[in-house]
Coordinates of C-alpha atoms (C1' of nucleotides) in Angstrom, one line a residue:
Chain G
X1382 CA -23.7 14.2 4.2
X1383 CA -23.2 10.6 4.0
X1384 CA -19.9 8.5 2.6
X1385 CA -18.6 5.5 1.4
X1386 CA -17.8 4.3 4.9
X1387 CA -21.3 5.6 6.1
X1388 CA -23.2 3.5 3.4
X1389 CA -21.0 0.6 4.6
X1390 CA -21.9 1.1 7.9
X1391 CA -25.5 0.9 7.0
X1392 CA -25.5 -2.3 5.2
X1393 CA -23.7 -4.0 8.0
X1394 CA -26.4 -2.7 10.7
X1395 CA -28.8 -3.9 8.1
X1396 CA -26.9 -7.2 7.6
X1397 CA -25.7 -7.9 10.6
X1398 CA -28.1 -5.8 13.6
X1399 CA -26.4 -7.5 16.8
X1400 CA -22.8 -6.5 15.8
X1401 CA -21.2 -3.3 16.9
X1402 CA -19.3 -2.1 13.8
X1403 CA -18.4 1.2 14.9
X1404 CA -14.3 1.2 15.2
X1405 CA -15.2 0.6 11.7
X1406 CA -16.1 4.0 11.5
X1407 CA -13.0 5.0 12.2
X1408 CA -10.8 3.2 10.9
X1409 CA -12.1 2.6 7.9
X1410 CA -12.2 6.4 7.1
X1411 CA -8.6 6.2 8.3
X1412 CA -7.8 3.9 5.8
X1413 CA -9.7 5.7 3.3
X1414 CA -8.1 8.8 3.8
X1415 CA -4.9 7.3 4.0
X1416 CA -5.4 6.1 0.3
X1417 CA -6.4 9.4 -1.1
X1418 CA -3.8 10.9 0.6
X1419 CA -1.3 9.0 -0.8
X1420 CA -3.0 9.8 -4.5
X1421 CA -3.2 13.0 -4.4
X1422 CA 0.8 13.3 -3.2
X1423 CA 1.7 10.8 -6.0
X1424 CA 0.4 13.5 -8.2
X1425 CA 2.7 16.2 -7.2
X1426 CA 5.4 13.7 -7.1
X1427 CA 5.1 12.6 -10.4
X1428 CA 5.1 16.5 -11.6
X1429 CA 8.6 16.5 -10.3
X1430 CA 9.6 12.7 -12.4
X1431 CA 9.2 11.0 -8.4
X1432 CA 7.1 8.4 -7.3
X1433 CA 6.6 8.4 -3.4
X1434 CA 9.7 6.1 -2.4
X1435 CA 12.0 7.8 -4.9
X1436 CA 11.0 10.7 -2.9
X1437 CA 11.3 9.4 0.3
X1438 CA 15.0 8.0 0.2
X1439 CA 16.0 11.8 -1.5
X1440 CA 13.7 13.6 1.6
X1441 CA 15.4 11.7 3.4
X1442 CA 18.9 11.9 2.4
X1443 CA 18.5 16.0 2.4
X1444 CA 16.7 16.3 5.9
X1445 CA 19.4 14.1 7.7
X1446 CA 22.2 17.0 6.5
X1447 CA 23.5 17.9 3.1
X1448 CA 27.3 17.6 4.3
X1449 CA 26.6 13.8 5.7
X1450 CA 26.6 10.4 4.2
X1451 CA 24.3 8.0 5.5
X1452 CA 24.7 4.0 5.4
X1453 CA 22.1 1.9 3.5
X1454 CA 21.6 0.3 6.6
X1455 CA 20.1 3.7 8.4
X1456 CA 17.9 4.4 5.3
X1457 CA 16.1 1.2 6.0
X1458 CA 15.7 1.5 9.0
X1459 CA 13.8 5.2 8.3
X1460 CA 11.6 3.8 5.6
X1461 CA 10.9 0.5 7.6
X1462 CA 11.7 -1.9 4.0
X1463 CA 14.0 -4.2 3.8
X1464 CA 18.1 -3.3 3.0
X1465 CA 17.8 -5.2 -0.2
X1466 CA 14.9 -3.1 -1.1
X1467 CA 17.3 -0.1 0.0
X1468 CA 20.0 -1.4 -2.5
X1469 CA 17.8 -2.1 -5.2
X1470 CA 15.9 1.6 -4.6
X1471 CA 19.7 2.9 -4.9
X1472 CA 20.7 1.1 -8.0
X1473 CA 18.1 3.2 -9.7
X1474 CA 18.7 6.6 -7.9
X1475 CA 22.1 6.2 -8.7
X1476 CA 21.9 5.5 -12.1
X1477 CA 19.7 8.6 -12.5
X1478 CA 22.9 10.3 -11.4
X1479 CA 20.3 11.6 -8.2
X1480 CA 22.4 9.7 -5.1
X1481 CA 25.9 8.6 -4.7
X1482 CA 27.7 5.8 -3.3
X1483 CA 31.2 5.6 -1.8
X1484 CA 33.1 3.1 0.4
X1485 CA 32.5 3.8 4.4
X1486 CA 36.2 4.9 5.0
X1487 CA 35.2 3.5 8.6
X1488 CA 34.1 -0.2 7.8
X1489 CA 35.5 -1.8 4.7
X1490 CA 32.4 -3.7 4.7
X1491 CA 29.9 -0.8 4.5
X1492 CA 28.9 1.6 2.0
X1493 CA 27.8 5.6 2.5
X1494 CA 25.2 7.3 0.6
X1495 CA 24.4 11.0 -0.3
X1496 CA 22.6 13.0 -2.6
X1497 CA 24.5 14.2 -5.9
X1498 CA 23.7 18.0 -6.9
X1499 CA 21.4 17.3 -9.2
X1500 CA 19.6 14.8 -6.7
X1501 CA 19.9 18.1 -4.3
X1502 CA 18.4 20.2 -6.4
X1503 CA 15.5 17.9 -7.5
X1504 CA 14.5 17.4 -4.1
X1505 CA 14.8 21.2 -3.1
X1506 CA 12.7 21.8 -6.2
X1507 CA 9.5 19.2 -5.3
X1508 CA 9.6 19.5 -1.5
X1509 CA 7.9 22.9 -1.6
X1510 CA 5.6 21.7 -4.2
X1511 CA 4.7 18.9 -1.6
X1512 CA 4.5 20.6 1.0
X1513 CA 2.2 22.8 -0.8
X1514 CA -0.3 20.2 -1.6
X1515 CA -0.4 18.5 2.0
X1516 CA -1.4 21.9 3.4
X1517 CA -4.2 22.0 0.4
X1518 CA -4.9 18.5 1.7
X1519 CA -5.5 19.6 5.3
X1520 CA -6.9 23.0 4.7
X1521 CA -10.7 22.2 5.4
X1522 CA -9.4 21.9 9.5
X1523 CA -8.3 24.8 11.3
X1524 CA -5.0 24.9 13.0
X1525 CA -6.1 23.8 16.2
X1526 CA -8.5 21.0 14.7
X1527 CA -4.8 20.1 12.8
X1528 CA -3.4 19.6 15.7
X1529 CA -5.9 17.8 17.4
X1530 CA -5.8 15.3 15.0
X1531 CA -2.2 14.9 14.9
X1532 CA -2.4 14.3 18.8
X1533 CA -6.0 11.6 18.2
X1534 CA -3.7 9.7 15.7
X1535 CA -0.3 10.2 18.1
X1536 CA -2.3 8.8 20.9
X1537 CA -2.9 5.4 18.7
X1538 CA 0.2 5.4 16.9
X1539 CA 2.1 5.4 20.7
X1540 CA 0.1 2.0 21.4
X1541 CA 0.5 0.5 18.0
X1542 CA 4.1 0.3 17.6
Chain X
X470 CA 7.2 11.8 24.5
X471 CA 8.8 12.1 21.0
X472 CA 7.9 10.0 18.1
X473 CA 9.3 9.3 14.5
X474 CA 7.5 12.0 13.2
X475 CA 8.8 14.5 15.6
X476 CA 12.0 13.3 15.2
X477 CA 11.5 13.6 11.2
X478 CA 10.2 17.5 12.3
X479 CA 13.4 18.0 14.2
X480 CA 15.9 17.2 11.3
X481 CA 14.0 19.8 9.0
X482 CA 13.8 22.3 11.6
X483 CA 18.0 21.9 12.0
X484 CA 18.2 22.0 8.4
X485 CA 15.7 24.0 6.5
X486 CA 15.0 26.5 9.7
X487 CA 12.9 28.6 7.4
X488 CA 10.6 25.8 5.7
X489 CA 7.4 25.4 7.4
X490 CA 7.2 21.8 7.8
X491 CA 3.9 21.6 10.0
X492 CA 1.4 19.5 7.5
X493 CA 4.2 16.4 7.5
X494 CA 3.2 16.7 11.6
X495 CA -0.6 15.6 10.4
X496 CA -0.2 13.8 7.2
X497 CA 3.0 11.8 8.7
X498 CA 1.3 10.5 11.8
X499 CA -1.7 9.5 9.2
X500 CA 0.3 7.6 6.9
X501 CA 2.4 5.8 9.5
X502 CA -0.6 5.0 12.0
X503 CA -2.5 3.6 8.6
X504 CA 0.5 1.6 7.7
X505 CA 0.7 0.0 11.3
X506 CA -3.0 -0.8 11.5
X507 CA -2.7 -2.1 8.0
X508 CA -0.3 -4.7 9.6
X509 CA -2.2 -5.1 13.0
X510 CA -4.9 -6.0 10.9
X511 CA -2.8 -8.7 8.1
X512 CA -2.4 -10.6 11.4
X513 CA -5.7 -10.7 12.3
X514 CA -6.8 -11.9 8.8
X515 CA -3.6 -14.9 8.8
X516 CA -5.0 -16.6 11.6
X517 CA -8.2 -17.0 9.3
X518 CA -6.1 -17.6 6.4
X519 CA -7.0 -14.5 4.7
X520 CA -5.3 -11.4 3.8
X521 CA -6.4 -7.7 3.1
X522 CA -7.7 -8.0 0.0
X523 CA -9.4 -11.4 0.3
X524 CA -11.1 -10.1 3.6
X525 CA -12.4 -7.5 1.5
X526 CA -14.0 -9.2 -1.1
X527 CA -15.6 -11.9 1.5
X528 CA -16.7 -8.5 3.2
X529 CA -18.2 -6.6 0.8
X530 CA -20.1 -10.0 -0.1
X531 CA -21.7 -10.7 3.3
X532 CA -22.4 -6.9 4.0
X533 CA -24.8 -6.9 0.3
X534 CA -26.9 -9.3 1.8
X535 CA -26.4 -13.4 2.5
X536 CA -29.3 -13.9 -0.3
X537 CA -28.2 -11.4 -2.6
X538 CA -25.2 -12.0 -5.5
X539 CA -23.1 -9.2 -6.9
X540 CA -21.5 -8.2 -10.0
X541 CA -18.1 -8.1 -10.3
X542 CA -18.4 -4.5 -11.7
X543 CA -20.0 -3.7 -8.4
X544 CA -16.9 -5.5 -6.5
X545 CA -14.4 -3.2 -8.3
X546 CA -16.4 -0.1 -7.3
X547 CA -16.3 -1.4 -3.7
X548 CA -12.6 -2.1 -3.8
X549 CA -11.8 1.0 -6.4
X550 CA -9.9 -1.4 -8.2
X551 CA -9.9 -2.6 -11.9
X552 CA -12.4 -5.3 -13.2
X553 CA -9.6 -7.3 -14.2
X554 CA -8.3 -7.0 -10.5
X555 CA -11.6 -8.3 -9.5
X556 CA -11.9 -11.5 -11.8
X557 CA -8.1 -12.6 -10.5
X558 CA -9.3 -12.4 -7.2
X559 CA -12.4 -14.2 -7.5
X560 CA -10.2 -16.9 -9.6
X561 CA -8.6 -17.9 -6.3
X562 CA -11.9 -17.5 -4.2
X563 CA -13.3 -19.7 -6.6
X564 CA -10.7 -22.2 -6.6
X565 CA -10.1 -22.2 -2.6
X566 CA -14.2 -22.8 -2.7
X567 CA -15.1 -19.5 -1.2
X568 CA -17.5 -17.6 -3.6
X569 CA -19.3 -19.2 -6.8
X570 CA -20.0 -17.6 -10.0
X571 CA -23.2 -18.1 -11.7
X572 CA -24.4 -16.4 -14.9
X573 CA -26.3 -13.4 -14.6
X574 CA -30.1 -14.5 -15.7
X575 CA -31.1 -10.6 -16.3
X576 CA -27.6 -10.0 -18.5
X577 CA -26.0 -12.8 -21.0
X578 CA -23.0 -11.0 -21.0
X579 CA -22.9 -10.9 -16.7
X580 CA -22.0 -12.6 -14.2
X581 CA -23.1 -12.6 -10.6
X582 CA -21.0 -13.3 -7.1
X583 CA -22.0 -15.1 -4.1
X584 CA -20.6 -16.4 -0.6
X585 CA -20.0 -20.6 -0.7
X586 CA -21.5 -21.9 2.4
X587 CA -17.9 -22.8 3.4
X588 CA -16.7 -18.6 2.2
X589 CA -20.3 -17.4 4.4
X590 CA -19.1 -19.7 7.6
X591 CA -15.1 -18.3 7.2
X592 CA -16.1 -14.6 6.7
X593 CA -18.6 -15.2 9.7
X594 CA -15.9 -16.4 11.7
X595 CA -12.9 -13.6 10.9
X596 CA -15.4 -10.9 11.6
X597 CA -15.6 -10.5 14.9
X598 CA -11.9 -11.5 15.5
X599 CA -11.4 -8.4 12.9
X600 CA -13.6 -5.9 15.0
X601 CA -11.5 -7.2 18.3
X602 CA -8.4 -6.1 16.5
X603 CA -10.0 -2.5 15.7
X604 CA -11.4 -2.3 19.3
X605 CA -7.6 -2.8 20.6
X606 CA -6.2 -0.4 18.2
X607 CA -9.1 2.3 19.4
X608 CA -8.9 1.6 22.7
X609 CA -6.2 4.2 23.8
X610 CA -8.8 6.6 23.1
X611 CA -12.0 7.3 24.5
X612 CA -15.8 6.9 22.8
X613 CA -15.5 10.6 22.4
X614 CA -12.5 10.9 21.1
X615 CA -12.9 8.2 18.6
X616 CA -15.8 10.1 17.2
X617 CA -13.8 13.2 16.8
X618 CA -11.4 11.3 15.0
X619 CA -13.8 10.0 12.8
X620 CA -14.9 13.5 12.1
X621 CA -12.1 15.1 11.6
X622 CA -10.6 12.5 8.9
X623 CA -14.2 12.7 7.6
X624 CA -13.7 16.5 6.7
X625 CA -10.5 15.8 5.2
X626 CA -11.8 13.2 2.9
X627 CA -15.2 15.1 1.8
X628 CA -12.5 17.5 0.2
X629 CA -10.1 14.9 -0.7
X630 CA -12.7 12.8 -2.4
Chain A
dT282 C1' 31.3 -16.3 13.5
dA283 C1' 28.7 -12.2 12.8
dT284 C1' 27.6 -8.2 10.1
dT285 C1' 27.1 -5.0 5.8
dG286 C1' 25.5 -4.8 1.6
dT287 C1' 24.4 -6.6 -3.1
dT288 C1' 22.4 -9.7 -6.3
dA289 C1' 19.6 -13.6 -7.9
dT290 C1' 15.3 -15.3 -7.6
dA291 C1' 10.6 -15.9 -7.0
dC292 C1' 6.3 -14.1 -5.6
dT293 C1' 2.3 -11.1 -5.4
dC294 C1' -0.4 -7.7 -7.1
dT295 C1' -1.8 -4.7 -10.4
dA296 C1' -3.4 -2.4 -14.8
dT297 C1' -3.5 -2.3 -20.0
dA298 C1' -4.9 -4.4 -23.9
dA299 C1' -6.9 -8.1 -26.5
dC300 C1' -10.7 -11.1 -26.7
dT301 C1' -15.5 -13.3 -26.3
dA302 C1' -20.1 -12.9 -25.9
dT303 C1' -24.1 -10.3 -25.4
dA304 C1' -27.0 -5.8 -25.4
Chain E
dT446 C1' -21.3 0.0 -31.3
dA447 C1' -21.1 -0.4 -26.5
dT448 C1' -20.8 -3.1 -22.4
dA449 C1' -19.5 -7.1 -19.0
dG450 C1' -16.3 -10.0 -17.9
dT451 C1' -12.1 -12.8 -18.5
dT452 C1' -7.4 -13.8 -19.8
dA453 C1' -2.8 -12.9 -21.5
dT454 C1' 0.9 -10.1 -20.6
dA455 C1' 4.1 -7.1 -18.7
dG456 C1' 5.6 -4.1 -15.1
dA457 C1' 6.5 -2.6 -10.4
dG458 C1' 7.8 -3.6 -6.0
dT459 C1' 9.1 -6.6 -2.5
dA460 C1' 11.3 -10.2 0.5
dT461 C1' 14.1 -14.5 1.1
dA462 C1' 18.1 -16.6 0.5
dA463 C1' 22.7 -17.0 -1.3
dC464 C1' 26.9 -14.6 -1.7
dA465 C1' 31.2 -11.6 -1.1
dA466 C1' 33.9 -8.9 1.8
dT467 C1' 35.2 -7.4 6.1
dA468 C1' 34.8 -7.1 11.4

DNA sequence: TATTGTTATACTCTATAACTATA
DNA sequence: TATAGTTATAGAGTATAACAATA
């Protein structure tokens, strides 16, 4: 049951006999894996008129409280872009009618955002349906093999950032 | 020891108590951990004056063999991107000195892909520098681990795929 | 002066479609 | 007709820098 990544593997051994390739191994089926990942989510995402950072800024709207407003500011700071990329995400969300943007009544300078009903309801509708395909996604491991991966990748993710 | 991602957990637990939320647990750490190798690695590949996708190509090339050329069709299979994708790429190549195009002498209509001398000696030098990189991001886990890692993500992709 | 947010701008990367040449 | 590869084009997304308003 050989790969991409093992055939790549191979040639290099072939190519290249002295060199020790192997965190290629795993980090190139990280990568991989990353990437189809992120495909197969688009899919669902685009089932529900959302592409994965239209998605994002609503998930994350919703999860940080339907009654709260959150600044532009926070939201790039949870997607890791820039705040111009934030404003320029919001200009479209907002004039799909999905997000809202008022004056911060607590700095005339900043600006609050929130999700409009139907914004709500969009993203109450596809976050099921996502959820739904990440478990398909993940459903070859058992729970505990699950949970060891999320504590392998953890474990590098603690030293990376 | 709380990360993003539990963090992210925590703020759907408070407010969708009911939604099981566990695969974002797993596919979040993948997706993030990717994205921060993916920049560990872009400054790996500046020092050489690469980037990703340059490194790539210049990869793939050495890895088929020093003596052999390529297709561009067989590039774009390698990089599961568009032929189109493939010939803009090799445009710059070309025009920094770093691969040569000859005709294909088996195929009027082909074209075939090699390593300059100059693209051999850069790839030749990144290489190692690259696998250093990899070896630091790995090396908060053990050989063992590592392997498991690149087992379970292995089982995720045969599905994926 | 520093900070928040927006916009203007330019850049990079890509895919689709049109095109050339050959099979 | 089909295929290999290139180019022209347009679209998406981003960041940098300039800007306005307020702290």
């Amino acid at each position: 049951m050989t790969d991409q990544v093992d055939r790549i593997l191979e040639q290099w051994q072939k190519e290249k006999p002295g060199l020790d390739v192997s965190p290629m191994a795993v980090i190139g089926r990280l990568s991989r894996t990353a990437l189809n990942i992120e495909s197969r989510l688009a899919g669902t995402f685009e089932r529900h008129g959302l592409d994965a950072s239209t998605f994002d800024v609503l998930a994350t709207l919703l999860r940080s409280g339907a009654r709260y407003w959150i600044t532009p500011a926070e939201l790039a700071r949870e997607s890791m872009i820039s705040t111009s990329a934030v404003a320029q995400r919001l200009n479209k969300l907002e004039a799909r009618g999905l997000v809202a943007r008022e004056a911060n009544p607590n700095d005339g300078r900043g600006t609050l955002v929130a999700l409009t009903d139907t914004g709500k309801k969009l993203i109450e509708q596809a976050l099921p349906d996502h959820l739904e395909t990440e478990r398909a996604i993940l459903s070859p491991l058992s729970r505990d093999e699950q949970a060891a991966l999320a504590l392998l990748l953890g474990r590098i993710g603690d030293a990376v950032v």
